[in-house]
Amino acid sequence: MLTNRITDIAGLRVGHATDLRLASGVTALLFDAPVVAGIDVRGGGPGTRETDLLDPERTVARIDALVLSGGSAFGLDAAAGVVAHLAETGRGFAIGPARVPIVPAAILFDLLNGGDKAWGRYAPYRELGHAAAVAATRDFALGSVGAGTGAATANLKGGIGSASAEVAGLDPTGLDPADWPVRVGALVAVNAFGRVTLGEGPHFWAGADEIGAEFGGLGCPAAMPADAFTWPPRKGSAGASTTLAVVATDATLTKAQARRLAVMAQDGLARAIRPIHTPLDGDVVFAVSTGRVALADPVIDLARIGDAAARTLARAVAIGVHRATTPPGFAGPPAWRDRFGG
């Protein structure tokens, strides 16, 4: 039975470290065993660490964890905390007797949201990263936690969202019935320059992809609101926003296929946020494969998995905003629930 979390993919755990005084935090995604991964970067102002090694031609084949962090460039230190935790538990890429944990990371900008950023010489993100890794579990919170603590969109509070789905339509010929069906999951920290709702109303752009009432059950409006495509009111500079996402599948993928999955999943951001991939955003999508199920048709099946991942990511974006709350002292837009109820 699905819990509608990325951890419906076996072998994944998610942990948050939330600092309400700082109005920021870290989200860590840990893997019980190393996974194949890829990345696609579309935003004009990204901030990343250890992502070059995800290129299919690079030597390292698998990674041990992923980190999504607030704090802009300061938040890149969070990966060091996750590396420390993995080293303490004996994880990492073996080079002779040494082990080096492989932990790519990406950051979002939340430095102007009203939190206390007077941290002195060293920012606190390394310790937050370690705490997030220690806290990693299959059951984790959504909304204004972890990397989503200080996140915002153009008109509403942002946050952490997650969703999952089984992939329909794959031909199970040649697959072990015990491995069926293939699953996809998504995890996202929504901190976008654009809106996730149609104008200033309550309806989500992702409404057509909603399952049940996972983000309010409003569906699509009867008519397109007059302000649906108006330019967001927020002002900013390059890199001052960013949506960070991870999509995961238990299908067996190569690094090149994982990169293609990340490319297809970016469409989920485009379905859920408008505008997206602007010079003001640093949008990044990671894709990971645990390799539980070998695909019968690597081309057609990958296409179906990518389509499902895009729809799942769109749902996760709306869920993240729908579940967000307004932290004390937050200097940003209101939470969806504060504005529309429910």
Coordinates of C-alpha atoms in Angstrom, one line a residue:
M1 CA 0.0 0.0 0.0
L2 CA 1.4 3.4 -1.0
T3 CA 1.9 6.1 1.6
N4 CA 2.2 8.8 -1.1
R5 CA 5.9 9.5 -0.1
I6 CA 9.1 9.1 -2.1
T7 CA 9.9 6.4 0.5
D8 CA 7.4 4.1 -1.1
I9 CA 10.5 3.3 -3.2
A10 CA 12.1 0.6 -1.0
G11 CA 15.6 1.5 0.4
L12 CA 15.0 5.3 0.7
R13 CA 14.8 7.3 3.9
V14 CA 14.3 11.1 4.4
G15 CA 15.3 13.2 7.3
H16 CA 14.8 16.9 8.2
A17 CA 16.6 19.3 10.4
T18 CA 14.5 22.4 11.0
D19 CA 15.7 25.6 12.7
L20 CA 12.8 28.0 13.3
R21 CA 15.0 30.7 14.7
L22 CA 17.1 30.6 11.5
A23 CA 13.9 30.2 9.4
S24 CA 15.8 27.6 7.4
G25 CA 16.8 23.9 7.4
V26 CA 18.1 20.9 5.6
T27 CA 16.5 17.8 4.1
A28 CA 18.6 14.7 3.5
L29 CA 17.6 11.7 1.3
L30 CA 19.6 8.6 2.3
F31 CA 19.9 5.3 0.4
D32 CA 20.2 1.9 2.2
A33 CA 22.5 0.9 -0.7
P34 CA 24.2 3.1 -3.3
V35 CA 22.0 4.1 -6.2
V36 CA 22.4 5.2 -9.8
A37 CA 21.6 8.9 -10.2
G38 CA 21.3 11.7 -12.8
I39 CA 20.6 15.4 -12.8
D40 CA 19.0 18.1 -14.9
V41 CA 19.5 21.8 -14.2
R42 CA 17.1 24.3 -15.8
G43 CA 17.2 27.4 -13.5
G44 CA 19.4 30.3 -14.3
G45 CA 20.9 30.6 -10.8
P46 CA 21.7 27.1 -9.5
G47 CA 23.9 26.2 -6.5
T48 CA 25.2 22.6 -6.4
R49 CA 27.9 20.3 -5.0
E50 CA 29.3 17.1 -6.4
T51 CA 26.9 17.1 -9.4
D52 CA 29.6 16.8 -12.1
L53 CA 30.2 13.2 -11.2
L54 CA 26.6 12.4 -12.2
D55 CA 27.5 12.8 -15.8
P56 CA 27.3 9.3 -17.4
E57 CA 31.0 9.5 -18.5
R58 CA 32.3 10.0 -14.9
T59 CA 33.9 7.2 -13.0
V60 CA 31.7 7.0 -9.9
A61 CA 28.7 4.9 -10.7
R62 CA 26.5 5.4 -7.6
I63 CA 25.8 7.8 -4.8
D64 CA 25.1 7.3 -1.1
A65 CA 22.8 10.3 -0.4
L66 CA 21.3 13.6 -1.7
V67 CA 21.0 16.9 0.2
L68 CA 18.5 19.7 -0.3
S69 CA 19.3 22.7 1.8
G70 CA 18.3 26.3 2.5
G71 CA 20.9 28.9 3.1
S72 CA 22.0 29.7 -0.5
A73 CA 25.8 29.0 -0.9
F74 CA 26.1 28.7 2.9
G75 CA 23.8 25.7 2.7
L76 CA 26.2 23.7 0.6
D77 CA 28.0 23.0 3.9
A78 CA 25.0 20.7 4.8
A79 CA 26.5 18.0 2.6
A80 CA 29.6 17.8 4.8
G81 CA 27.4 16.9 7.7
V82 CA 25.7 14.1 5.8
V83 CA 29.1 12.9 4.6
A84 CA 30.2 12.8 8.3
H85 CA 27.2 10.7 9.3
L86 CA 27.8 8.2 6.4
A87 CA 31.5 8.0 7.3
E88 CA 30.6 7.2 10.9
T89 CA 28.5 4.3 9.6
G90 CA 31.1 2.9 7.2
R91 CA 29.5 4.1 4.0
G92 CA 31.2 5.4 0.9
F93 CA 33.0 4.8 -2.4
A94 CA 35.9 2.4 -1.8
I95 CA 39.4 3.6 -2.8
G96 CA 41.7 1.0 -1.3
P97 CA 41.1 0.9 2.5
A98 CA 39.5 4.4 2.4
R99 CA 35.8 5.1 1.9
V100 CA 34.5 8.4 0.6
P101 CA 30.7 9.0 0.9
I102 CA 29.3 10.4 -2.4
V103 CA 26.7 13.1 -1.5
P104 CA 25.6 15.5 -4.2
A105 CA 23.6 18.5 -3.0
A106 CA 21.7 21.6 -4.1
I107 CA 20.6 24.7 -2.3
L108 CA 17.8 27.3 -2.4
F109 CA 17.8 30.9 -1.4
D110 CA 16.0 31.8 1.9
L111 CA 18.3 34.5 3.3
L112 CA 15.7 37.3 3.3
N113 CA 12.8 35.6 5.0
G114 CA 13.1 37.2 8.4
G115 CA 15.1 34.5 10.2
D116 CA 18.2 35.2 12.3
K117 CA 21.1 34.9 9.9
A118 CA 23.7 36.4 12.2
W119 CA 25.5 33.1 12.6
G120 CA 29.1 34.5 12.9
R121 CA 32.0 33.1 11.1
Y122 CA 30.5 29.7 10.2
A123 CA 27.0 29.0 9.1
P124 CA 25.2 26.2 11.0
Y125 CA 24.3 24.0 7.9
R126 CA 27.0 21.3 8.5
E127 CA 25.4 20.4 11.8
L128 CA 21.9 20.7 10.4
G129 CA 23.0 18.3 7.6
H130 CA 24.3 15.8 10.2
A131 CA 21.1 16.1 12.2
A132 CA 19.0 15.5 9.1
A133 CA 20.9 12.4 8.2
V134 CA 20.6 11.0 11.7
A135 CA 16.8 11.6 11.6
A136 CA 16.3 9.9 8.2
T137 CA 13.3 7.5 8.2
R138 CA 10.6 6.2 5.9
D139 CA 7.9 8.3 7.5
F140 CA 8.7 12.0 7.4
A141 CA 6.9 15.4 7.6
L142 CA 5.8 17.6 4.8
G143 CA 5.3 21.4 4.6
S144 CA 7.4 24.0 6.4
V145 CA 10.2 21.6 7.6
G146 CA 13.8 20.9 6.5
A147 CA 14.8 22.7 3.3
G148 CA 11.2 24.0 3.1
T149 CA 11.2 25.8 6.4
G150 CA 11.9 29.2 4.9
A151 CA 10.7 28.6 1.4
A152 CA 8.2 30.7 -0.4
T153 CA 6.5 31.1 -3.8
A154 CA 5.4 34.3 -5.5
N155 CA 2.2 34.5 -3.4
L156 CA 2.2 31.7 -0.9
K157 CA 4.4 30.0 1.6
G158 CA 6.5 27.2 0.1
G159 CA 7.5 23.9 1.6
I160 CA 8.5 20.2 1.3
G161 CA 6.2 18.0 -0.8
S162 CA 6.3 14.4 -1.7
A163 CA 4.1 11.9 -3.7
S164 CA 4.3 8.5 -5.2
A165 CA 2.6 6.4 -7.8
E166 CA 2.6 3.0 -9.5
V167 CA 3.5 3.1 -13.2
A168 CA 0.6 1.9 -15.3
G169 CA 0.9 0.5 -18.8
L170 CA 4.3 -1.2 -18.6
D171 CA 4.4 -4.7 -20.2
P172 CA 5.5 -7.1 -17.4
T173 CA 6.6 -9.7 -19.9
G174 CA 10.0 -11.0 -18.8
L175 CA 9.7 -9.5 -15.3
D176 CA 9.5 -11.5 -12.1
P177 CA 5.9 -11.1 -10.8
A178 CA 7.3 -10.4 -7.4
D179 CA 8.9 -7.3 -8.8
W180 CA 5.7 -5.8 -10.2
P181 CA 4.7 -3.0 -10.4
V182 CA 7.3 -0.4 -10.9
R183 CA 7.0 2.6 -8.7
V184 CA 8.0 6.3 -8.9
G185 CA 8.3 8.8 -6.1
A186 CA 9.0 12.5 -5.8
L187 CA 10.4 14.8 -3.1
V188 CA 10.5 18.6 -3.6
A189 CA 11.4 21.8 -1.8
V190 CA 9.2 24.5 -3.4
N191 CA 10.8 28.0 -3.3
A192 CA 9.8 29.3 -6.7
F193 CA 9.7 32.8 -8.2
G194 CA 6.4 31.8 -9.9
R195 CA 3.0 30.7 -8.5
V196 CA 1.7 27.2 -7.9
T197 CA -1.9 28.5 -8.1
L198 CA -3.8 30.1 -10.9
G199 CA -3.4 33.8 -10.1
E200 CA -4.3 34.7 -6.6
G201 CA -7.0 32.0 -6.3
P202 CA -6.9 28.7 -4.4
H203 CA -6.7 26.4 -7.5
F204 CA -3.4 24.7 -8.2
W205 CA -1.9 24.5 -11.6
A206 CA -1.3 20.8 -10.8
G207 CA -5.1 20.3 -10.2
A208 CA -5.5 18.0 -13.3
D209 CA -2.9 15.6 -11.8
E210 CA -4.4 15.4 -8.3
I211 CA -5.3 12.1 -6.8
G212 CA -8.2 12.2 -4.4
A213 CA -8.0 15.3 -2.2
E214 CA -4.3 15.2 -1.5
F215 CA -4.0 19.0 -1.9
G216 CA -7.5 20.2 -1.2
G217 CA -9.6 18.3 -3.9
L218 CA -10.5 21.6 -5.7
G219 CA -9.5 20.2 -9.2
C220 CA -9.5 22.7 -12.0
P221 CA -11.6 25.9 -12.0
A222 CA -14.7 26.1 -14.2
A223 CA -13.2 29.0 -16.0
M224 CA -9.7 30.4 -16.3
P225 CA -9.2 33.2 -13.8
A226 CA -8.5 36.6 -15.4
D227 CA -5.3 36.9 -13.4
A228 CA -4.0 33.4 -14.1
F229 CA -1.1 34.5 -16.2
T230 CA -0.2 37.8 -14.6
W231 CA 3.4 38.3 -13.7
P232 CA 4.3 37.4 -10.1
P233 CA 4.5 40.4 -7.8
R234 CA 7.8 39.4 -6.1
K235 CA 10.9 41.2 -7.0
G236 CA 14.3 39.5 -7.0
S237 CA 17.6 38.9 -8.5
A238 CA 19.2 35.8 -10.2
G239 CA 19.4 32.9 -7.8
A240 CA 16.9 34.4 -5.3
S241 CA 14.4 31.6 -5.8
T242 CA 14.8 27.9 -6.6
T243 CA 12.8 24.7 -6.6
L244 CA 14.8 21.5 -5.8
A245 CA 13.4 18.1 -6.5
V246 CA 14.3 14.4 -6.5
V247 CA 12.4 11.7 -8.5
A248 CA 13.1 8.1 -7.7
T249 CA 12.2 4.7 -9.2
D250 CA 12.8 1.1 -8.4
A251 CA 13.3 0.3 -12.1
T252 CA 16.9 -0.5 -13.2
L253 CA 18.4 2.5 -15.0
T254 CA 21.8 3.4 -16.3
K255 CA 23.3 6.8 -15.5
A256 CA 22.3 8.0 -19.0
Q257 CA 18.7 6.8 -18.4
A258 CA 18.6 8.5 -15.0
R259 CA 19.6 11.7 -16.7
R260 CA 16.8 11.3 -19.2
L261 CA 14.4 10.6 -16.3
A262 CA 15.4 13.9 -14.7
V263 CA 14.8 15.7 -17.9
M264 CA 11.3 14.3 -18.3
A265 CA 10.6 15.0 -14.6
Q266 CA 11.3 18.7 -15.1
D267 CA 8.0 18.8 -17.0
G268 CA 6.4 18.2 -13.6
L269 CA 7.7 21.5 -12.4
A270 CA 6.3 23.2 -15.6
R271 CA 2.9 21.6 -14.9
A272 CA 2.8 22.9 -11.3
I273 CA 4.7 26.3 -11.3
R274 CA 4.3 29.3 -13.6
P275 CA 6.7 30.8 -14.7
I276 CA 9.4 28.2 -14.1
H277 CA 13.1 27.9 -15.0
T278 CA 13.6 31.6 -15.0
P279 CA 16.9 33.5 -14.6
L280 CA 15.7 34.1 -11.0
D281 CA 15.4 30.4 -10.2
G282 CA 18.0 27.7 -9.7
D283 CA 15.8 24.8 -10.5
V284 CA 17.4 21.4 -10.2
V285 CA 15.9 17.9 -10.5
F286 CA 17.8 14.8 -9.4
A287 CA 16.7 11.3 -10.6
V288 CA 17.7 8.1 -8.8
S289 CA 17.3 4.4 -9.5
T290 CA 17.4 1.6 -6.9
G291 CA 17.5 -1.1 -9.6
R292 CA 14.9 -3.5 -8.1
V293 CA 13.2 -4.2 -11.4
A294 CA 14.8 -4.8 -14.8
L295 CA 12.8 -3.3 -17.6
A296 CA 11.6 -5.5 -20.5
D297 CA 11.8 -2.6 -23.0
P298 CA 14.3 0.0 -21.8
V299 CA 13.1 2.7 -24.2
I300 CA 9.3 2.5 -24.1
D301 CA 9.3 1.6 -20.4
L302 CA 11.6 4.5 -19.6
A303 CA 9.2 6.9 -21.4
R304 CA 6.3 5.7 -19.3
I305 CA 8.3 6.0 -16.1
G306 CA 9.3 9.5 -17.1
D307 CA 5.7 10.6 -17.8
A308 CA 4.6 9.1 -14.4
A309 CA 7.5 10.9 -12.7
A310 CA 6.5 14.3 -14.2
R311 CA 2.9 13.9 -13.0
T312 CA 4.1 12.7 -9.6
L313 CA 6.4 15.6 -9.2
A314 CA 3.7 18.1 -10.1
R315 CA 1.5 16.6 -7.4
A316 CA 4.4 16.8 -4.9
V317 CA 4.8 20.6 -5.6
A318 CA 1.1 21.3 -4.9
I319 CA 1.2 19.1 -1.8
G320 CA 4.3 21.0 -0.5
V321 CA 2.5 24.3 -0.7
H322 CA -0.8 23.0 0.5
R323 CA 0.8 21.5 3.6
A324 CA 3.0 24.5 4.4
T325 CA 2.5 26.6 7.6
T326 CA 3.8 30.0 8.5
P327 CA 6.7 29.8 11.0
P328 CA 6.9 32.5 13.8
G329 CA 8.5 35.7 12.4
F330 CA 8.5 34.5 8.8
A331 CA 8.8 37.5 6.5
G332 CA 7.1 36.2 3.4
P333 CA 3.7 35.4 1.9
P334 CA 1.0 33.6 3.8
A335 CA 0.4 29.8 3.8
W336 CA -2.3 28.4 1.5
R337 CA -4.2 27.2 4.5
D338 CA -4.1 30.6 6.2
R339 CA -5.4 32.3 3.1
F340 CA -8.0 29.8 1.9
G341 CA -8.7 27.6 4.9
G342 CA -9.0 23.8 4.8

